[in-house]
Structures are given as structure tokens and as C-alpha cells.
PDB file of C-alpha atoms in Angstrom:
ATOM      1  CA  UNK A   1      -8.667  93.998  -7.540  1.00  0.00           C
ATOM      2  CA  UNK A   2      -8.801  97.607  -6.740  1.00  0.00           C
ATOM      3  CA  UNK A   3     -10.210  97.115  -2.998  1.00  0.00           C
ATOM      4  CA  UNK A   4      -6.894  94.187  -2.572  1.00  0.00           C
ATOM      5  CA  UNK A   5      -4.488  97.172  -4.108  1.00  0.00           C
ATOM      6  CA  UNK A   6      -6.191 100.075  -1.717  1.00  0.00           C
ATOM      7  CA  UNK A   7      -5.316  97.171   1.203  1.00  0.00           C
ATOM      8  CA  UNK A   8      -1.878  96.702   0.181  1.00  0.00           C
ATOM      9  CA  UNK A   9      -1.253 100.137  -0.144  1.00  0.00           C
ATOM     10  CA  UNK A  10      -2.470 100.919   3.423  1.00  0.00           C
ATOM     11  CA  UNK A  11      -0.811  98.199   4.813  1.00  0.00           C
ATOM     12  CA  UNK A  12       2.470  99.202   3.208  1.00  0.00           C
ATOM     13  CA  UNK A  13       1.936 103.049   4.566  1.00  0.00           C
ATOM     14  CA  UNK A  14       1.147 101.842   7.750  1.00  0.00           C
ATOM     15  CA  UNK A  15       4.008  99.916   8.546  1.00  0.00           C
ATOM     16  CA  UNK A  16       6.593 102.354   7.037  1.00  0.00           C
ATOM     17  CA  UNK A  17       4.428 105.322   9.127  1.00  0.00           C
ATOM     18  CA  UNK A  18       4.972 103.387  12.676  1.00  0.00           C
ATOM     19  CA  UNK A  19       8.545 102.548  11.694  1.00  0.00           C
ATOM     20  CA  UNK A  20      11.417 104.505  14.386  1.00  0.00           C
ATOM     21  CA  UNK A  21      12.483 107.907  13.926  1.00  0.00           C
ATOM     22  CA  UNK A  22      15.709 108.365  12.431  1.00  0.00           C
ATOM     23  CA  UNK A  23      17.890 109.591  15.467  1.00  0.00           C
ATOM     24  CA  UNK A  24      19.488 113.037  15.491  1.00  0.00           C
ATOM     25  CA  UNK A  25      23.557 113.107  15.202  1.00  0.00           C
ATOM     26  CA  UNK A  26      25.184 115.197  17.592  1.00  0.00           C
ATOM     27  CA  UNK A  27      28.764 116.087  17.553  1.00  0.00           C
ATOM     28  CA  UNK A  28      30.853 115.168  20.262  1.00  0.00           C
ATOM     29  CA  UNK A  29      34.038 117.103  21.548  1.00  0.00           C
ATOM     30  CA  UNK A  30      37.719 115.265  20.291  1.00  0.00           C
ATOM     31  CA  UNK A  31      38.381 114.826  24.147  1.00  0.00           C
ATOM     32  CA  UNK A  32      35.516 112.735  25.011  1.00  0.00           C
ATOM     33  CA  UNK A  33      35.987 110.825  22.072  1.00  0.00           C
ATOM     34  CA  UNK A  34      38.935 109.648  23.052  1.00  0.00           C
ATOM     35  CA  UNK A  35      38.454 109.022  26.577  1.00  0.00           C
ATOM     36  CA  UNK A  36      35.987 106.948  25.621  1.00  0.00           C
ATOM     37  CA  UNK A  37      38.234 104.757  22.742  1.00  0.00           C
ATOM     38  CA  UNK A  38      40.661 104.557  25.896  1.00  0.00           C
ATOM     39  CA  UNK A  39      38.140 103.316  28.125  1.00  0.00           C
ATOM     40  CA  UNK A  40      36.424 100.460  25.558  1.00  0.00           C
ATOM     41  CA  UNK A  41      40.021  99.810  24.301  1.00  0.00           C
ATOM     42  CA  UNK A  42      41.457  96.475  25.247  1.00  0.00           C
ATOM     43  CA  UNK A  43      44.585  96.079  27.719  1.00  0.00           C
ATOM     44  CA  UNK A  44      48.082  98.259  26.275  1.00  0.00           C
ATOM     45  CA  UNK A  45      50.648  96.293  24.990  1.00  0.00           C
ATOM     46  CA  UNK A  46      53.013  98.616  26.987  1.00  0.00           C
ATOM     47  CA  UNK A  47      52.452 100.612  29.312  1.00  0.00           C
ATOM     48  CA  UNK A  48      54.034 103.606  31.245  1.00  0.00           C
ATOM     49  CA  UNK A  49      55.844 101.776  33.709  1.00  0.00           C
ATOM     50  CA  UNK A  50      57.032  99.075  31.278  1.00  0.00           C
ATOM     51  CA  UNK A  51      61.248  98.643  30.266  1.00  0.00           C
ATOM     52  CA  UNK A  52      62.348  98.739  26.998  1.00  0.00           C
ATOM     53  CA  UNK A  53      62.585  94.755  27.133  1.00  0.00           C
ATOM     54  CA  UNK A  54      58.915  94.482  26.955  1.00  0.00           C
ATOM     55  CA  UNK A  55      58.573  96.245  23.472  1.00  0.00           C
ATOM     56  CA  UNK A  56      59.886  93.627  20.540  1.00  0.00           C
ATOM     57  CA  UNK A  57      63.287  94.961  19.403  1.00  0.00           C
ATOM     58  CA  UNK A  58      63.712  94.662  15.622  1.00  0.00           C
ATOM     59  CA  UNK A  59      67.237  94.686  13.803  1.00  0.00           C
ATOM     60  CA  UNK A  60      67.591  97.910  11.683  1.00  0.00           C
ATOM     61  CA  UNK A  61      68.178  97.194   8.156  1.00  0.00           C
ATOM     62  CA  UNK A  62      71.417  98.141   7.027  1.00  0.00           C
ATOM     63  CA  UNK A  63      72.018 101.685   6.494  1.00  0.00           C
ATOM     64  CA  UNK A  64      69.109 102.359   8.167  1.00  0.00           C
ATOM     65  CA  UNK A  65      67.504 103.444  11.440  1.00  0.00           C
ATOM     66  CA  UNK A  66      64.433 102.397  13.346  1.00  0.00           C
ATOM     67  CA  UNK A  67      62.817 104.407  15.335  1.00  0.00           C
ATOM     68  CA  UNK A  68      60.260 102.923  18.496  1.00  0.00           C
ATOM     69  CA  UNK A  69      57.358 105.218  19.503  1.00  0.00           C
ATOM     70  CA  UNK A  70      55.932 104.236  22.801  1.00  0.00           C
ATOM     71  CA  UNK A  71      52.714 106.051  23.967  1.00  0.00           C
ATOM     72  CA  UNK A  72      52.832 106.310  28.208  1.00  0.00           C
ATOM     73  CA  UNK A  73      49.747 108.624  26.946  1.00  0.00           C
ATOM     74  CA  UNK A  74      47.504 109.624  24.398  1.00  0.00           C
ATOM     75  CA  UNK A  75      49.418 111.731  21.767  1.00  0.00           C
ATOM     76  CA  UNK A  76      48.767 113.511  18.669  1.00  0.00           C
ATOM     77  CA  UNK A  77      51.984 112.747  16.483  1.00  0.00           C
ATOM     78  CA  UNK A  78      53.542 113.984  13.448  1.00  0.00           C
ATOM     79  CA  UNK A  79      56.303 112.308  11.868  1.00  0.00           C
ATOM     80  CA  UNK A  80      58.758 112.437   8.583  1.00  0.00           C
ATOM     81  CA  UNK A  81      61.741 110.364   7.382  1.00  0.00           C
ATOM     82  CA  UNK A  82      64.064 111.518   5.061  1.00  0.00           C
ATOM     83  CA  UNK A  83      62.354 113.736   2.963  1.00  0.00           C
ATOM     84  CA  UNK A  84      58.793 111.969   2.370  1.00  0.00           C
ATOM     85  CA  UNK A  85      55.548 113.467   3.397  1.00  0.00           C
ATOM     86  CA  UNK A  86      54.928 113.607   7.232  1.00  0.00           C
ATOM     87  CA  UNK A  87      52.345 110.736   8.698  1.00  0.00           C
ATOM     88  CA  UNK A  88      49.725 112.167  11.612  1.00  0.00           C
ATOM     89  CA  UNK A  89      47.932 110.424  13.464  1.00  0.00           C
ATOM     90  CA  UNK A  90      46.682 109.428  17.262  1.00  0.00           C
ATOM     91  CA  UNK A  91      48.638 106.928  19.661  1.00  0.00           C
ATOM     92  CA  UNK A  92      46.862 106.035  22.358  1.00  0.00           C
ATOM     93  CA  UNK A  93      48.207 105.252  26.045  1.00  0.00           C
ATOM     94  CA  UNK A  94      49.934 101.579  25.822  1.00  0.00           C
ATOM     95  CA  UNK A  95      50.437 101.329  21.751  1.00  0.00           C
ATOM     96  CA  UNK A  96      53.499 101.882  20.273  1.00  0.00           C
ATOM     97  CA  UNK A  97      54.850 102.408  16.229  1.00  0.00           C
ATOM     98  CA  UNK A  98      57.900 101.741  14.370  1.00  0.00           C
ATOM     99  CA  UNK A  99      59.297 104.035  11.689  1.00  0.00           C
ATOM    100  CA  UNK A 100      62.113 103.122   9.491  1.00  0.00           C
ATOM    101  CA  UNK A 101      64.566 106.034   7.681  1.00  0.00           C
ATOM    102  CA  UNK A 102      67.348 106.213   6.313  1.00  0.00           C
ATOM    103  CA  UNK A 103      69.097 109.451   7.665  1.00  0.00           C
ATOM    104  CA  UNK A 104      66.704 111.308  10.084  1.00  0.00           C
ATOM    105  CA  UNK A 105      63.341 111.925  11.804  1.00  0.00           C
ATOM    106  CA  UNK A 106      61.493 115.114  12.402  1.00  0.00           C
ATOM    107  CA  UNK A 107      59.220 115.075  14.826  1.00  0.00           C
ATOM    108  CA  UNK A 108      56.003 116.841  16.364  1.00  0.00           C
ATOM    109  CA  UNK A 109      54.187 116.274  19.606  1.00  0.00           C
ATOM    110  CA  UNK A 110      50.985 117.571  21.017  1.00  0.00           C
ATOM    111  CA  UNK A 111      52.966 116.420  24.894  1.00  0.00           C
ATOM    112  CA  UNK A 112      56.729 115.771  24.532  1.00  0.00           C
ATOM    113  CA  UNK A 113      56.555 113.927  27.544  1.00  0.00           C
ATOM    114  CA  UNK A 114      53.748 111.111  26.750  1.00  0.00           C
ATOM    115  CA  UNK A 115      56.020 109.415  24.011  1.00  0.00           C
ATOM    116  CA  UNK A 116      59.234 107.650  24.723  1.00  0.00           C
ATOM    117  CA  UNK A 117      61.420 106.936  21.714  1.00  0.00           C
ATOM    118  CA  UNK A 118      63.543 104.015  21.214  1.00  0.00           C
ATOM    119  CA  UNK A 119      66.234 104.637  18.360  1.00  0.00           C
ATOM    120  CA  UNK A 120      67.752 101.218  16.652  1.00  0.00           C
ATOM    121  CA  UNK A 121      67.027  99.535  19.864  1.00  0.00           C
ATOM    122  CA  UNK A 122      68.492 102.360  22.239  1.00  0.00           C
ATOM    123  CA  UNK A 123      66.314 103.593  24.732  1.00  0.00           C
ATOM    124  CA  UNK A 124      66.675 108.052  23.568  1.00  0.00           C
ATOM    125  CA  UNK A 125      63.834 108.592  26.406  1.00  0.00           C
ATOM    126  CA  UNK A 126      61.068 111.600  25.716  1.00  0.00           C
ATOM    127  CA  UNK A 127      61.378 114.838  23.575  1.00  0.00           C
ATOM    128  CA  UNK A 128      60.253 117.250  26.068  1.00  0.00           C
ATOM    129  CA  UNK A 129      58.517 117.578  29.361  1.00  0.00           C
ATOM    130  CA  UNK A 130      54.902 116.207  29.867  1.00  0.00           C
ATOM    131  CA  UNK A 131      52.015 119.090  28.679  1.00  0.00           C
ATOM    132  CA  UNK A 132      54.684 120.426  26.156  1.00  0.00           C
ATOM    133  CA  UNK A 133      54.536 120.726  23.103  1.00  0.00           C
ATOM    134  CA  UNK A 134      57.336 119.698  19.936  1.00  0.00           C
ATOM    135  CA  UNK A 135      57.745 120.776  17.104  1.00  0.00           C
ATOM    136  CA  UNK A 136      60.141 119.769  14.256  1.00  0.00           C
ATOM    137  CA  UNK A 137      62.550 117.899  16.602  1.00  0.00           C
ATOM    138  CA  UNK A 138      64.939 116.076  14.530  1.00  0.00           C
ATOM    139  CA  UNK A 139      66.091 112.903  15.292  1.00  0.00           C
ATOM    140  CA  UNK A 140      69.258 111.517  13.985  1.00  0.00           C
ATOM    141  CA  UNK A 141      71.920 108.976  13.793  1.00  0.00           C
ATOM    142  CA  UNK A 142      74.321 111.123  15.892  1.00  0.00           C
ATOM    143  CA  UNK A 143      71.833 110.363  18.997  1.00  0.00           C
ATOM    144  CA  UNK A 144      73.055 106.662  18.748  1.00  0.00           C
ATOM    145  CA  UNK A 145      76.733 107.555  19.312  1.00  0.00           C
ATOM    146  CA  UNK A 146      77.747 108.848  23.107  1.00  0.00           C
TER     147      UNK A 146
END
């Protein structure tokens, strides 16, 4: 019994010895990270080139407003409506988000140029020029209105 235990126990060691190395986790810079989600990504919905018809309008509730982000590039965004906490988060090139408020938008932009906006179905074009950055640009009803 104690020679088939000493076996067992060697066998067990053996096979748990020979196993693979746990690999090492390296850190990556942001950049390359997403370069590389852009690359493995499947096809944009939109992209840069792309009219306002190609996006899916959506009625704005009543009272409300309904604000289209399109991405012609990858963008860091910040965004609040009304007075609720502000959502971050990445868009990359091609994807686009809709944000419903009832009075107003503020908005912030790591490029002002690689997001077009689309207000209650109006095209309101870019915050800024491409490389520059936004911050707390407010976007209103009064845009709608010529």
C-alpha cells in the first residue's frame, strides 16, 4: 500500500512539475491597444465618408432631444444630459451612440474633429477641428433653430 501511495505521489508531482510555465503579463501602451481593437474589429457601421441617411434616424420623444454621435475616428468622449453624472467612454472609428436629454448636452472630446453630431435628426457637424481638444461644449436646443 505504501509503495502504490509513494507511486501515486510521484506520478502526481511529475505531471504537475512538467506542466507550462505560467506566462509573464506585460503592460501594453493605450495606443496599441487600440489600434489593435480597430484592426480585429469587424466592418463600421458608418464610416467617415458616409451621409447622415446611412445612420438610423430616431423620432425624439416629446420634449426631448436626441443627440447622434458618429465616430469618423477613434475618440475618447465625455458626455452629460441635464444634470446627471457624465458617461466616458471610447468610440471607435465607424460606431456611433445616441443620447437622449431633455434640455442640453455638455460635451468633451479628446479630437473635436473625429465626432460628428447629429441633433434630433439635424446634421450640427463636428465640435472643433481634428487633433483638438473640447471641453464642456454645450449643446442645446437653440442649435436646432436657424
Amino acid at each position: 500500500v505504501v509503495v502504490v501511495l509513494l507511486l501515486a505521489l510521484l506520478y502526481v508531482f511529475d505531471t504537475i512539475g512538467t506542466g507550462s510555465v505560467p506566462s509573464v503579463v506585460t503592460e501594453r501602451p493605450f495606443q496599441e491597444v487600440v489600434k489593435e481593437q480597430e484592426r480585429t474589429a469587424p466592418a463600421p457601421a458608418v464610416t467617415d465618408t458616409a451621409d447622415t441617411s446611412s445612420v438610423p434616424a430616431l423620432p425624439p420623444p416629446p420634449d426631448s432631444l436626441v443627440l447622434r454621435a458618429v465616430a469618423a475616428d477613434s475618440v475618447w468622449i465625455t458626455i452629460s444630459r441635464d444634470s446627471l453624472p457624465p458617461r466616458s467612454g471610447y468610440m471607435l472609428k465607424g460606431r456611433y451612440r445616441t443620447y437622449v436629454a431633455r434640455k442640453r448636452f455638455t460635451v468633451s472630446l479628446s479630437d473635436g474633429g473625429a465626432i460628428r453630431f447629429i441633433l434630433n435628426g439635424r446634421e450640427i457637424g463636428t465640435l472643433g477641428p481634428r487633433g483638438e481638444r473640447v471641453r464642456n461644449h454645450v449643446i442645446t436646443a437653440e442649435r436646432l433653430n436657424p
